[in-house]
PDB file of C-alpha atoms and ligand atoms in Angstrom:
ATOM      1  CA  MET A  30     -14.732   2.152  11.649  1.00  0.00           C
ATOM      2  CA  ARG A  31     -16.025  -1.084  13.546  1.00  0.00           C
ATOM      3  CA  PHE A  32     -13.437  -1.210  16.450  1.00  0.00           C
ATOM      4  CA  SER A  33     -16.331  -0.213  18.769  1.00  0.00           C
ATOM      5  CA  THR A  34     -18.561  -3.143  17.743  1.00  0.00           C
ATOM      6  CA  PRO A  35     -17.120  -6.411  19.587  1.00  0.00           C
ATOM      7  CA  SER A  36     -18.649  -8.810  17.026  1.00  0.00           C
ATOM      8  CA  LEU A  37     -17.201  -7.335  14.226  1.00  0.00           C
ATOM      9  CA  VAL A  38     -13.788  -6.954  15.418  1.00  0.00           C
ATOM     10  CA  GLY A  39     -12.735 -10.108  13.821  1.00  0.00           C
ATOM     11  CA  LEU A  40     -12.447  -8.326  10.427  1.00  0.00           C
ATOM     12  CA  TYR A  41      -9.266  -6.675  11.770  1.00  0.00           C
ATOM     13  CA  GLY A  42      -6.089  -8.924  11.374  1.00  0.00           C
ATOM     14  CA  LEU A  43      -4.569  -6.867  14.278  1.00  0.00           C
ATOM     15  CA  LEU A  44      -7.260  -7.474  16.758  1.00  0.00           C
ATOM     16  CA  SER A  45      -7.554 -10.955  15.912  1.00  0.00           C
ATOM     17  CA  ALA A  46      -3.896 -11.527  16.250  1.00  0.00           C
ATOM     18  CA  SER A  47      -3.961  -9.955  19.646  1.00  0.00           C
ATOM     19  CA  ALA A  48      -6.874 -12.215  20.662  1.00  0.00           C
ATOM     20  CA  PHE A  49      -4.883 -15.154  19.449  1.00  0.00           C
ATOM     21  CA  THR A  50      -1.965 -14.175  21.335  1.00  0.00           C
ATOM     22  CA  LEU A  51      -3.924 -13.826  24.534  1.00  0.00           C
ATOM     23  CA  VAL A  52      -5.199 -17.128  24.187  1.00  0.00           C
ATOM     24  CA  ARG A  53      -1.998 -18.936  23.538  1.00  0.00           C
ATOM     25  CA  GLY A  54      -0.753 -17.045  26.506  1.00  0.00           C
ATOM     26  CA  GLU A  55       2.446 -15.778  24.419  1.00  0.00           C
ATOM     27  CA  SER A  56       3.249 -12.318  25.897  1.00  0.00           C
ATOM     28  CA  SER A  57       3.219  -9.624  23.332  1.00  0.00           C
ATOM     29  CA  THR A  58       3.141  -6.217  24.669  1.00  0.00           C
ATOM     30  CA  THR A  59       3.027  -4.788  21.244  1.00  0.00           C
ATOM     31  CA  PHE A  60      -0.275  -6.190  20.212  1.00  0.00           C
ATOM     32  CA  MET A  61      -1.942  -5.584  23.689  1.00  0.00           C
ATOM     33  CA  ASN A  62      -1.042  -1.795  23.480  1.00  0.00           C
ATOM     34  CA  VAL A  63      -2.479  -1.659  19.857  1.00  0.00           C
ATOM     35  CA  ARG A  64      -5.478  -3.654  21.164  1.00  0.00           C
ATOM     36  CA  GLU A  65      -6.324  -1.052  24.042  1.00  0.00           C
ATOM     37  CA  ASP A  66      -5.810   1.719  21.169  1.00  0.00           C
ATOM     38  CA  MET A  67      -8.500  -0.030  18.853  1.00  0.00           C
ATOM     39  CA  VAL A  68     -11.528   0.534  20.831  1.00  0.00           C
ATOM     40  CA  LYS A  69     -10.874   4.323  21.429  1.00  0.00           C
ATOM     41  CA  ASP A  70     -12.254   7.136  19.207  1.00  0.00           C
ATOM     42  CA  TYR A  71      -9.064   8.805  18.055  1.00  0.00           C
ATOM     43  CA  LYS A  72      -8.304  12.125  18.804  1.00  0.00           C
ATOM     44  CA  ASN A  73      -7.929  14.533  16.009  1.00  0.00           C
ATOM     45  CA  GLU A  74      -4.800  16.896  16.131  1.00  0.00           C
ATOM     46  CA  ASP A  75      -6.231  20.251  15.720  1.00  0.00           C
ATOM     47  CA  ILE A  76      -3.446  22.182  14.527  1.00  0.00           C
ATOM     48  CA  ILE A  77      -2.943  21.901  10.730  1.00  0.00           C
ATOM     49  CA  PRO A  78       0.548  21.538   9.444  1.00  0.00           C
ATOM     50  CA  THR A  79       2.153  24.063   7.166  1.00  0.00           C
ATOM     51  CA  VAL A  80       4.973  21.769   6.203  1.00  0.00           C
ATOM     52  CA  LYS A  81       4.914  19.079   3.932  1.00  0.00           C
ATOM     53  CA  TYR A  82       6.479  15.684   5.762  1.00  0.00           C
ATOM     54  CA  PHE A  83       7.074  13.390   2.564  1.00  0.00           C
ATOM     55  CA  THR A  84       9.185  15.352  -0.136  1.00  0.00           C
ATOM     56  CA  GLU A  85       9.845  13.793  -3.693  1.00  0.00           C
ATOM     57  CA  SER A  86      12.802  14.189  -5.755  1.00  0.00           C
ATOM     58  CA  SER A  87      13.295  17.132  -8.128  1.00  0.00           C
ATOM     59  CA  PHE A  88      13.760  14.918 -11.123  1.00  0.00           C
ATOM     60  CA  HIS A  89      10.583  12.745 -10.671  1.00  0.00           C
ATOM     61  CA  TYR A  90       7.943  12.936  -8.359  1.00  0.00           C
ATOM     62  CA  HIS A  91       7.773   9.110  -7.881  1.00  0.00           C
ATOM     63  CA  TYR A  92      10.950   9.053  -6.507  1.00  0.00           C
ATOM     64  CA  ASP A  93      12.516   9.797  -3.031  1.00  0.00           C
ATOM     65  CA  GLY A  94      15.490  12.065  -3.552  1.00  0.00           C
ATOM     66  CA  ARG A  95      17.389  10.702  -0.694  1.00  0.00           C
ATOM     67  CA  PHE A  96      17.984   7.546  -2.225  1.00  0.00           C
ATOM     68  CA  ALA A  97      18.540   8.311  -5.952  1.00  0.00           C
ATOM     69  CA  ASP A  98      19.635  11.060  -8.392  1.00  0.00           C
ATOM     70  CA  ASN A  99      17.806   9.562 -11.407  1.00  0.00           C
ATOM     71  CA  ILE A 100      15.007   7.846 -12.685  1.00  0.00           C
ATOM     72  CA  LEU A 101      15.667   3.905 -13.574  1.00  0.00           C
ATOM     73  CA  PRO A 102      16.046   3.044 -17.118  1.00  0.00           C
ATOM     74  CA  ASP A 103      12.610   2.322 -18.692  1.00  0.00           C
ATOM     75  CA  ASN A 104      13.064  -1.629 -18.683  1.00  0.00           C
ATOM     76  CA  GLU A 105      14.023  -1.683 -15.024  1.00  0.00           C
ATOM     77  CA  ILE A 106      10.984   0.066 -13.596  1.00  0.00           C
ATOM     78  CA  THR A 107       8.443  -2.915 -13.540  1.00  0.00           C
ATOM     79  CA  PRO A 108      10.818  -5.592 -12.126  1.00  0.00           C
ATOM     80  CA  HIS A 109      11.739  -2.841  -9.151  1.00  0.00           C
ATOM     81  CA  LEU A 110       8.128  -2.122  -8.525  1.00  0.00           C
ATOM     82  CA  SER A 111       7.084  -5.729  -8.616  1.00  0.00           C
ATOM     83  CA  ALA A 112       9.852  -6.489  -5.808  1.00  0.00           C
ATOM     84  CA  LEU A 113       8.546  -3.258  -3.969  1.00  0.00           C
ATOM     85  CA  ILE A 114       4.965  -4.588  -3.864  1.00  0.00           C
ATOM     86  CA  GLN A 115       6.044  -8.289  -2.990  1.00  0.00           C
ATOM     87  CA  THR A 116       8.530  -6.996  -0.392  1.00  0.00           C
ATOM     88  CA  TYR A 117       5.797  -4.757   1.090  1.00  0.00           C
ATOM     89  CA  LEU A 118       3.148  -7.454   1.252  1.00  0.00           C
ATOM     90  CA  THR A 119       5.326 -10.255   2.766  1.00  0.00           C
ATOM     91  CA  THR A 120       6.463  -7.813   5.515  1.00  0.00           C
ATOM     92  CA  MET A 121       3.186  -6.348   6.371  1.00  0.00           C
ATOM     93  CA  ASP A 122       1.938  -9.878   6.462  1.00  0.00           C
ATOM     94  CA  SER A 123       4.844 -10.927   8.868  1.00  0.00           C
ATOM     95  CA  ILE A 124       4.332  -8.112  11.091  1.00  0.00           C
ATOM     96  CA  GLY A 125       0.522  -8.758  11.394  1.00  0.00           C
ATOM     97  CA  ALA A 126      -0.302  -5.230   9.552  1.00  0.00           C
ATOM     98  CA  GLU A 127      -3.718  -5.410   7.715  1.00  0.00           C
ATOM     99  CA  THR A 128      -3.124  -3.599   4.272  1.00  0.00           C
ATOM    100  CA  TRP A 129      -5.025  -3.670   1.022  1.00  0.00           C
ATOM    101  CA  ILE A 130      -4.676  -2.486  -2.710  1.00  0.00           C
ATOM    102  CA  MET A 131      -6.562   0.416  -4.127  1.00  0.00           C
ATOM    103  CA  HIS A 132      -6.495   3.053  -6.687  1.00  0.00           C
ATOM    104  CA  GLY A 133      -4.487   2.148  -9.606  1.00  0.00           C
ATOM    105  CA  SER A 134      -2.978  -0.842  -8.267  1.00  0.00           C
ATOM    106  CA  LEU A 135      -6.575  -2.338  -7.521  1.00  0.00           C
ATOM    107  CA  LEU A 136      -7.278  -1.823 -11.397  1.00  0.00           C
ATOM    108  CA  SER A 137      -4.065  -3.356 -12.617  1.00  0.00           C
ATOM    109  CA  TRP A 138      -4.906  -6.403 -10.135  1.00  0.00           C
ATOM    110  CA  TRP A 139      -8.677  -6.752 -11.882  1.00  0.00           C
ATOM    111  CA  TRP A 140      -7.056  -7.273 -15.120  1.00  0.00           C
ATOM    112  CA  ASN A 141      -4.537  -9.744 -14.308  1.00  0.00           C
ATOM    113  CA  GLN A 142      -3.259  -9.755 -10.753  1.00  0.00           C
ATOM    114  CA  LYS A 143      -0.335  -8.116 -12.373  1.00  0.00           C
ATOM    115  CA  LEU A 144       1.195  -4.274 -12.300  1.00  0.00           C
ATOM    116  CA  PHE A 145       0.422  -2.273 -15.598  1.00  0.00           C
ATOM    117  CA  PRO A 146       3.733  -2.453 -17.550  1.00  0.00           C
ATOM    118  CA  TRP A 147       3.326   1.452 -17.561  1.00  0.00           C
ATOM    119  CA  ASP A 148       2.867   1.906 -13.876  1.00  0.00           C
ATOM    120  CA  ASN A 149       5.356   3.903 -11.985  1.00  0.00           C
ATOM    121  CA  ASP A 150       3.585   4.090  -8.585  1.00  0.00           C
ATOM    122  CA  LEU A 151       1.687   1.800  -6.228  1.00  0.00           C
ATOM    123  CA  ASP A 152      -1.218   2.561  -3.996  1.00  0.00           C
ATOM    124  CA  MET A 153      -2.073   0.744  -0.622  1.00  0.00           C
ATOM    125  CA  GLN A 154      -4.330   1.518   2.262  1.00  0.00           C
ATOM    126  CA  ILE A 155      -4.010   0.412   5.825  1.00  0.00           C
ATOM    127  CA  SER A 156      -6.615   1.133   8.700  1.00  0.00           C
ATOM    128  CA  GLU A 157      -6.191   3.625  11.178  1.00  0.00           C
ATOM    129  CA  PRO A 158      -5.329   1.106  13.937  1.00  0.00           C
ATOM    130  CA  THR A 159      -2.508  -0.363  11.584  1.00  0.00           C
ATOM    131  CA  ILE A 160      -0.987   3.365  10.942  1.00  0.00           C
ATOM    132  CA  ARG A 161      -0.797   3.561  14.612  1.00  0.00           C
ATOM    133  CA  PHE A 162       0.711   0.453  15.223  1.00  0.00           C
ATOM    134  CA  LEU A 163       3.382   0.987  12.679  1.00  0.00           C
ATOM    135  CA  ALA A 164       3.947   4.640  13.793  1.00  0.00           C
ATOM    136  CA  GLU A 165       4.470   3.274  17.232  1.00  0.00           C
ATOM    137  CA  TYR A 166       6.880   0.009  16.400  1.00  0.00           C
ATOM    138  CA  TYR A 167       7.796   0.305  12.820  1.00  0.00           C
ATOM    139  CA  ASN A 168       8.754   3.956  12.080  1.00  0.00           C
ATOM    140  CA  MET A 169      12.275   4.028  10.050  1.00  0.00           C
ATOM    141  CA  THR A 170      12.806   0.300  10.330  1.00  0.00           C
ATOM    142  CA  GLU A 171      14.801  -1.226   7.355  1.00  0.00           C
ATOM    143  CA  HIS A 172      14.234  -4.308   5.874  1.00  0.00           C
ATOM    144  CA  HIS A 173      16.680  -6.356   3.868  1.00  0.00           C
ATOM    145  CA  PHE A 174      15.664  -8.793   1.193  1.00  0.00           C
ATOM    146  CA  ASP A 175      17.431 -10.983  -1.156  1.00  0.00           C
ATOM    147  CA  ILE A 176      16.137 -10.246  -4.712  1.00  0.00           C
ATOM    148  CA  PRO A 177      16.761 -12.733  -7.384  1.00  0.00           C
ATOM    149  CA  GLY A 178      19.066 -11.380  -9.988  1.00  0.00           C
ATOM    150  CA  THR A 179      20.609  -8.923  -7.886  1.00  0.00           C
ATOM    151  CA  LYS A 180      23.858  -9.533  -5.995  1.00  0.00           C
ATOM    152  CA  ASP A 181      23.546  -8.006  -2.729  1.00  0.00           C
ATOM    153  CA  GLY A 182      19.631  -7.636  -2.629  1.00  0.00           C
ATOM    154  CA  ARG A 183      17.902  -4.459  -1.308  1.00  0.00           C
ATOM    155  CA  ASN A 184      17.047  -2.533   1.632  1.00  0.00           C
ATOM    156  CA  TYR A 185      13.315  -1.252   2.119  1.00  0.00           C
ATOM    157  CA  LEU A 186      12.595   1.524   4.591  1.00  0.00           C
ATOM    158  CA  LEU A 187       9.341   2.027   6.153  1.00  0.00           C
ATOM    159  CA  GLU A 188       8.454   5.609   7.057  1.00  0.00           C
ATOM    160  CA  ILE A 189       5.444   7.065   8.698  1.00  0.00           C
ATOM    161  CA  ASN A 190       4.420  10.525   8.461  1.00  0.00           C
ATOM    162  CA  PRO A 191       4.232  12.223  11.957  1.00  0.00           C
ATOM    163  CA  TYR A 192       1.234  14.010  10.738  1.00  0.00           C
ATOM    164  CA  TYR A 193      -0.627  10.750  10.424  1.00  0.00           C
ATOM    165  CA  VAL A 194      -2.385  12.058  13.878  1.00  0.00           C
ATOM    166  CA  VAL A 195      -3.779  15.091  11.968  1.00  0.00           C
ATOM    167  CA  ARG A 196      -7.077  13.458  10.816  1.00  0.00           C
ATOM    168  CA  SER A 197      -8.370  16.542   8.717  1.00  0.00           C
ATOM    169  CA  THR A 198      -8.267  16.633   5.134  1.00  0.00           C
ATOM    170  CA  GLU A 199      -7.324  20.188   5.466  1.00  0.00           C
ATOM    171  CA  ASP A 200      -3.988  18.923   6.223  1.00  0.00           C
ATOM    172  CA  SER A 201      -3.383  18.724   1.968  1.00  0.00           C
ATOM    173  CA  LEU A 202       0.190  18.559   2.559  1.00  0.00           C
ATOM    174  CA  ASN A 203       0.267  15.364   3.913  1.00  0.00           C
ATOM    175  CA  VAL A 204      -2.303  13.215   2.521  1.00  0.00           C
ATOM    176  CA  ILE A 205       0.228  10.134   2.309  1.00  0.00           C
ATOM    177  CA  ASP A 206       0.501   8.561   5.892  1.00  0.00           C
ATOM    178  CA  ALA A 207       3.427   6.246   5.251  1.00  0.00           C
ATOM    179  CA  ARG A 208       5.732   5.238   2.536  1.00  0.00           C
ATOM    180  CA  TRP A 209       7.570   1.757   1.815  1.00  0.00           C
ATOM    181  CA  ILE A 210      10.718   2.993  -0.091  1.00  0.00           C
ATOM    182  CA  ASP A 211      13.344   1.033  -2.170  1.00  0.00           C
ATOM    183  CA  MET A 212      16.610   2.564  -1.087  1.00  0.00           C
ATOM    184  CA  SER A 213      18.368   1.286  -4.043  1.00  0.00           C
ATOM    185  CA  SER A 214      16.037   3.361  -6.480  1.00  0.00           C
ATOM    186  CA  GLY A 215      14.150   5.801  -4.674  1.00  0.00           C
ATOM    187  CA  LEU A 216      10.757   4.137  -5.865  1.00  0.00           C
ATOM    188  CA  PHE A 217       8.112   4.206  -3.176  1.00  0.00           C
ATOM    189  CA  ILE A 218       4.621   2.644  -2.191  1.00  0.00           C
ATOM    190  CA  ASP A 219       2.267   5.256  -1.003  1.00  0.00           C
ATOM    191  CA  ILE A 220       0.333   4.290   1.904  1.00  0.00           C
ATOM    192  CA  THR A 221      -2.841   6.043   3.052  1.00  0.00           C
ATOM    193  CA  ALA A 222      -4.845   5.251   6.326  1.00  0.00           C
ATOM    194  CA  VAL A 223      -8.478   4.887   6.012  1.00  0.00           C
ATOM    195  CA  ARG A 224     -10.160   6.537   8.909  1.00  0.00           C
ATOM    196  CA  LYS A 225     -13.603   6.937  10.306  1.00  0.00           C
ATOM    197  CA  ASP A 226     -15.653  10.011   8.724  1.00  0.00           C
ATOM    198  CA  ASP A 227     -16.552  11.866  11.717  1.00  0.00           C
ATOM    199  CA  ASP A 228     -18.656  14.266  10.120  1.00  0.00           C
ATOM    200  CA  LYS A 229     -20.680  11.865   7.881  1.00  0.00           C
ATOM    201  CA  ARG A 230     -21.049   9.852  11.144  1.00  0.00           C
ATOM    202  CA  ALA A 231     -22.578  12.498  12.901  1.00  0.00           C
ATOM    203  CA  LYS A 232     -25.161  13.172  10.386  1.00  0.00           C
ATOM    204  CA  GLY A 233     -26.088   9.263  10.426  1.00  0.00           C
ATOM    205  CA  ASP A 234     -23.904   7.519   7.819  1.00  0.00           C
ATOM    206  CA  LYS A 235     -22.684   4.959  10.290  1.00  0.00           C
ATOM    207  CA  GLY A 236     -20.148   3.176   8.045  1.00  0.00           C
ATOM    208  CA  ALA A 237     -18.672   6.243   6.738  1.00  0.00           C
ATOM    209  CA  LEU A 238     -14.634   6.206   5.979  1.00  0.00           C
ATOM    210  CA  MET A 239     -12.459   8.650   4.563  1.00  0.00           C
ATOM    211  CA  CYS A 240      -8.659   9.405   3.716  1.00  0.00           C
ATOM    212  CA  LYS A 241      -6.841  12.352   3.940  1.00  0.00           C
ATOM    213  CA  ASP A 242      -6.639  12.447   0.087  1.00  0.00           C
ATOM    214  CA  ARG A 243     -10.383  12.928   0.196  1.00  0.00           C
ATOM    215  CA  HIS A 244     -11.633   9.596  -1.151  1.00  0.00           C
ATOM    216  CA  HIS A 245     -14.583   8.653   0.589  1.00  0.00           C
ATOM    217  CA  TYR A 246     -15.944   4.832   1.363  1.00  0.00           C
ATOM    218  CA  GLU A 247     -18.102   2.653   3.153  1.00  0.00           C
ATOM    219  CA  GLU A 248     -17.202   0.141   5.491  1.00  0.00           C
ATOM    220  CA  ASN A 249     -19.071  -2.616   3.329  1.00  0.00           C
ATOM    221  CA  GLN A 250     -17.167  -1.526   0.646  1.00  0.00           C
ATOM    222  CA  ILE A 251     -13.574  -2.537   1.877  1.00  0.00           C
ATOM    223  CA  PHE A 252     -14.217  -4.887   4.487  1.00  0.00           C
ATOM    224  CA  PRO A 253     -14.550  -7.950   4.656  1.00  0.00           C
ATOM    225  CA  LEU A 254     -11.261  -7.978   2.639  1.00  0.00           C
ATOM    226  CA  ARG A 255     -11.102 -10.713  -0.048  1.00  0.00           C
ATOM    227  CA  GLN A 256      -7.881 -12.756  -0.429  1.00  0.00           C
ATOM    228  CA  SER A 257      -5.991 -12.652  -3.726  1.00  0.00           C
ATOM    229  CA  TYR A 258      -2.692 -12.687  -5.238  1.00  0.00           C
ATOM    230  CA  PHE A 259      -0.817  -9.723  -6.851  1.00  0.00           C
ATOM    231  CA  GLU A 260       2.668 -10.127  -8.736  1.00  0.00           C
ATOM    232  CA  ASP A 261       2.494 -13.728  -7.342  1.00  0.00           C
ATOM    233  CA  VAL A 262       2.328 -13.019  -3.560  1.00  0.00           C
ATOM    234  CA  PRO A 263      -1.060 -12.987  -1.368  1.00  0.00           C
ATOM    235  CA  VAL A 264      -2.512  -9.745  -1.076  1.00  0.00           C
ATOM    236  CA  LYS A 265      -5.989  -8.409   0.308  1.00  0.00           C
ATOM    237  CA  VAL A 266      -8.551  -6.349  -1.833  1.00  0.00           C
ATOM    238  CA  PRO A 267     -11.659  -4.639  -0.810  1.00  0.00           C
ATOM    239  CA  TYR A 268     -14.878  -6.078  -0.668  1.00  0.00           C
ATOM    240  CA  ALA A 269     -16.593  -4.472  -3.217  1.00  0.00           C
ATOM    241  CA  TYR A 270     -13.803  -3.861  -5.690  1.00  0.00           C
ATOM    242  CA  THR A 271     -15.767  -3.468  -9.036  1.00  0.00           C
ATOM    243  CA  GLU A 272     -17.857  -0.943  -7.414  1.00  0.00           C
ATOM    244  CA  LEU A 273     -15.045   1.001  -5.999  1.00  0.00           C
ATOM    245  CA  LEU A 274     -13.260   0.804  -9.398  1.00  0.00           C
ATOM    246  CA  VAL A 275     -16.369   2.091 -11.425  1.00  0.00           C
ATOM    247  CA  GLU A 276     -16.627   4.752  -8.845  1.00  0.00           C
ATOM    248  CA  GLU A 277     -13.258   5.757  -9.426  1.00  0.00           C
ATOM    249  CA  TYR A 278     -12.364   5.001 -13.144  1.00  0.00           C
ATOM    250  CA  GLY A 279     -15.764   4.573 -14.919  1.00  0.00           C
ATOM    251  CA  SER A 280     -17.046   1.427 -16.054  1.00  0.00           C
ATOM    252  CA  ARG A 281     -14.880   1.719 -19.178  1.00  0.00           C
ATOM    253  CA  SER A 282     -11.737   1.188 -17.108  1.00  0.00           C
ATOM    254  CA  LEU A 283     -12.699  -2.588 -16.845  1.00  0.00           C
ATOM    255  CA  SER A 284     -13.824  -3.084 -20.548  1.00  0.00           C
ATOM    256  CA  ASN A 285     -11.417  -1.261 -22.291  1.00  0.00           C
ATOM    257  CA  LYS A 286      -8.698  -3.326 -23.648  1.00  0.00           C
ATOM    258  CA  ARG A 287      -6.648  -0.538 -25.112  1.00  0.00           C
ATOM    259  CA  PHE A 288      -4.538   1.509 -22.392  1.00  0.00           C
ATOM    260  CA  GLN A 289      -1.528   3.557 -22.625  1.00  0.00           C
ATOM    261  CA  GLY A 290      -0.248   2.447 -25.952  1.00  0.00           C
ATOM    262  CA  HIS A 291      -0.921  -1.437 -25.029  1.00  0.00           C
ATOM    263  CA  LYS A 292      -3.345  -3.745 -25.701  1.00  0.00           C
ATOM    264  CA  PHE A 293      -4.778  -6.610 -23.190  1.00  0.00           C
ATOM    265  CA  ASN A 294      -4.433 -10.036 -24.847  1.00  0.00           C
ATOM    266  CA  GLU A 295      -7.090 -12.143 -23.527  1.00  0.00           C
ATOM    267  CA  GLU A 296      -5.244 -15.475 -24.009  1.00  0.00           C
ATOM    268  CA  THR A 297      -2.014 -14.515 -22.424  1.00  0.00           C
ATOM    269  CA  LYS A 298      -3.634 -12.156 -19.940  1.00  0.00           C
ATOM    270  CA  ILE A 299      -0.647  -9.695 -20.439  1.00  0.00           C
ATOM    271  CA  TRP A 300      -0.814  -6.089 -21.561  1.00  0.00           C
ATOM    272  CA  GLU A 301       1.198  -5.907 -24.668  1.00  0.00           C
ATOM    273  CA  ARG A 302       2.759  -3.022 -26.454  1.00  0.00           C
ATOM    274  CA  ALA A 303       0.172  -1.892 -29.408  1.00  0.00           C
ATOM    275  CA  GLN A 304       3.182  -0.822 -31.214  1.00  0.00           C
ATOM    276  CA  ARG A 305       6.215  -3.179 -32.269  1.00  0.00           C
ATOM    277  CA  ASN A 306       8.923  -3.099 -29.529  1.00  0.00           C
ATOM    278  CA  ALA A 307       7.066  -5.333 -26.983  1.00  0.00           C
ATOM    279  CA  LYS A 308      10.175  -5.629 -25.080  1.00  0.00           C
ATOM    280  CA  ARG A 309       8.611  -4.298 -22.074  1.00  0.00           C
ATOM    281  CA  PHE A 310       5.804  -6.608 -21.464  1.00  0.00           C
ATOM    282  CA  LEU A 311       8.031  -9.581 -22.216  1.00  0.00           C
ATOM    283  CA  ARG A 312      10.298  -9.088 -18.943  1.00  0.00           C
ATOM    284  CA  ARG A 313       7.254  -9.766 -17.122  1.00  0.00           C
ATOM    285  CA  GLY A 314       7.757 -13.559 -16.492  1.00  0.00           C
ATOM    286  CA  TRP A 315       8.098 -13.616 -13.065  1.00  0.00           C
ATOM    287  CA  ARG A 316       8.065 -17.298 -11.668  1.00  0.00           C
ATOM    288  CA  ALA A 317       7.032 -18.131  -8.184  1.00  0.00           C
ATOM    289  CA  ASN A 318      10.657 -19.056  -7.098  1.00  0.00           C
ATOM    290  CA  ASP A 319      11.539 -15.536  -8.089  1.00  0.00           C
ATOM    291  CA  LEU A 320      10.084 -13.972  -5.325  1.00  0.00           C
ATOM    292  CA  PRO A 321      12.320 -11.764  -2.699  1.00  0.00           C
ATOM    293  CA  THR A 322      12.881 -13.262   0.449  1.00  0.00           C
ATOM    294  CA  ARG A 323      13.536 -11.664   3.720  1.00  0.00           C
ATOM    295  CA  SER A 324      17.645 -12.194   4.003  1.00  0.00           C
ATOM    296  CA  ALA A 325      18.342 -15.045   6.535  1.00  0.00           C
ATOM    297  CA  GLY A 326      19.163 -13.758   9.970  1.00  0.00           C
ATOM    298  CA  SER A 327      18.245 -10.226   8.985  1.00  0.00           C
ATOM    299  CA  GLU A 328      15.890  -8.728  11.409  1.00  0.00           C
ATOM    300  CA  PRO A 329      14.467  -5.142  10.457  1.00  0.00           C
ATOM    301  CA  TYR A 330      16.519  -2.593  12.050  1.00  0.00           C
ATOM    302  CA  ILE A 331      15.635   1.087  12.977  1.00  0.00           C
ATOM    303  CA  ARG A 332      17.833   3.593  11.342  1.00  0.00           C
ATOM    304  CA  MET A 333      19.534   5.966  13.472  1.00  0.00           C
ATOM    305  CA  ASP A 334      20.700   8.456  10.793  1.00  0.00           C
ATOM    306  CA  ALA A 335      17.238   9.070   9.973  1.00  0.00           C
ATOM    307  CA  ALA A 336      16.364  11.805   7.219  1.00  0.00           C
TER     308      ALA A 336
HETATM  309  C1  LIG B  30       9.330   8.735  11.767  1.00  0.00           C
HETATM  310  O1  LIG B  30      10.833   8.961  12.199  1.00  0.00           O
HETATM  311  C2  LIG B  30      11.179  10.218  11.393  1.00  0.00           C
HETATM  312  C3  LIG B  30      12.746  10.076  11.526  1.00  0.00           C
HETATM  313  O2  LIG B  30      13.276  10.155  13.057  1.00  0.00           O
HETATM  314  C4  LIG B  30      10.835  11.018  12.238  1.00  0.00           C
HETATM  315  O3  LIG B  30      10.993  12.410  11.471  1.00  0.00           O
HETATM  316  C5  LIG B  30       9.231  11.087  12.122  1.00  0.00           C
HETATM  317  O4  LIG B  30       8.406  12.225  12.606  1.00  0.00           O
HETATM  318  C6  LIG B  30       8.888   9.717  12.524  1.00  0.00           C
HETATM  319  N1  LIG B  30       7.269   9.348  12.259  1.00  0.00           N
HETATM  320  C7  LIG B  30       6.428   9.276  13.392  1.00  0.00           C
HETATM  321  C8  LIG B  30       5.244   8.916  13.236  1.00  0.00           C
HETATM  322  O5  LIG B  30       6.760   9.231  14.523  1.00  0.00           O
END
């Protein structure tokens, strides 16, 4: 990535945050450490793990079995996912960790800046400096949020895969670098780190990026990130989002108004059930004052009884 090019370092939220800290004279060893890491080339851990770090539940691959025994009732999935992404984005923003949407979540953002009503997972990406930062300072931190419509709010866990240091795509058991997990339901966001593609760079492709899940990008497809909204909270989206979506899903994904038994209503910008029984999309009326808020006086804390 561009960390070795001083003129472009501003692209990285973390880096500019550390520069800011420096100028203001506020001491934050956290950011300074990250800043030093940033300009180095990351060493690859050569040994390919034989174990998978993250496990999914036996009842459904989008749930973490440590926190649930069952899938949620159909009408609770979207509200839980919505709170999941809102709390994740809020938290990453407040700790200065750069993240952006990709894959299916980017596609649903493209249509109406909302989740698809049939979604049951979410995909976010982070840069390599960010995964290092999160691994070092925020692994196994629990974050409590007040969630409108719930009595006690919910706890969310940020968990970093220790095999994130293995950069090779041969580590096919550990393509997910981190997860943001709703401890009330077991639903989670898959977070993947976007890394320099050393092989391609050695062959002259100077902007080559990759993820362990074998997705490949060019720096100028992702950066500079654009600012938008998703589920009513600020989000960053990759620069060349249309190109990325067409590459991944084909151009019909951007014109086809019928998907998964739903029909896109141009007027309301809502995916409606093509059949009767429109219950599921009608629940989607989040208002701005319905957003989760970090509970007052509740700092994230490290789980000691970890997994
Ligand atoms: C995060 O914490 C868990 C639980 O202690 C541990 O298994 C895992 O290796 C840690 N991840 C990193 C990146 O250190």
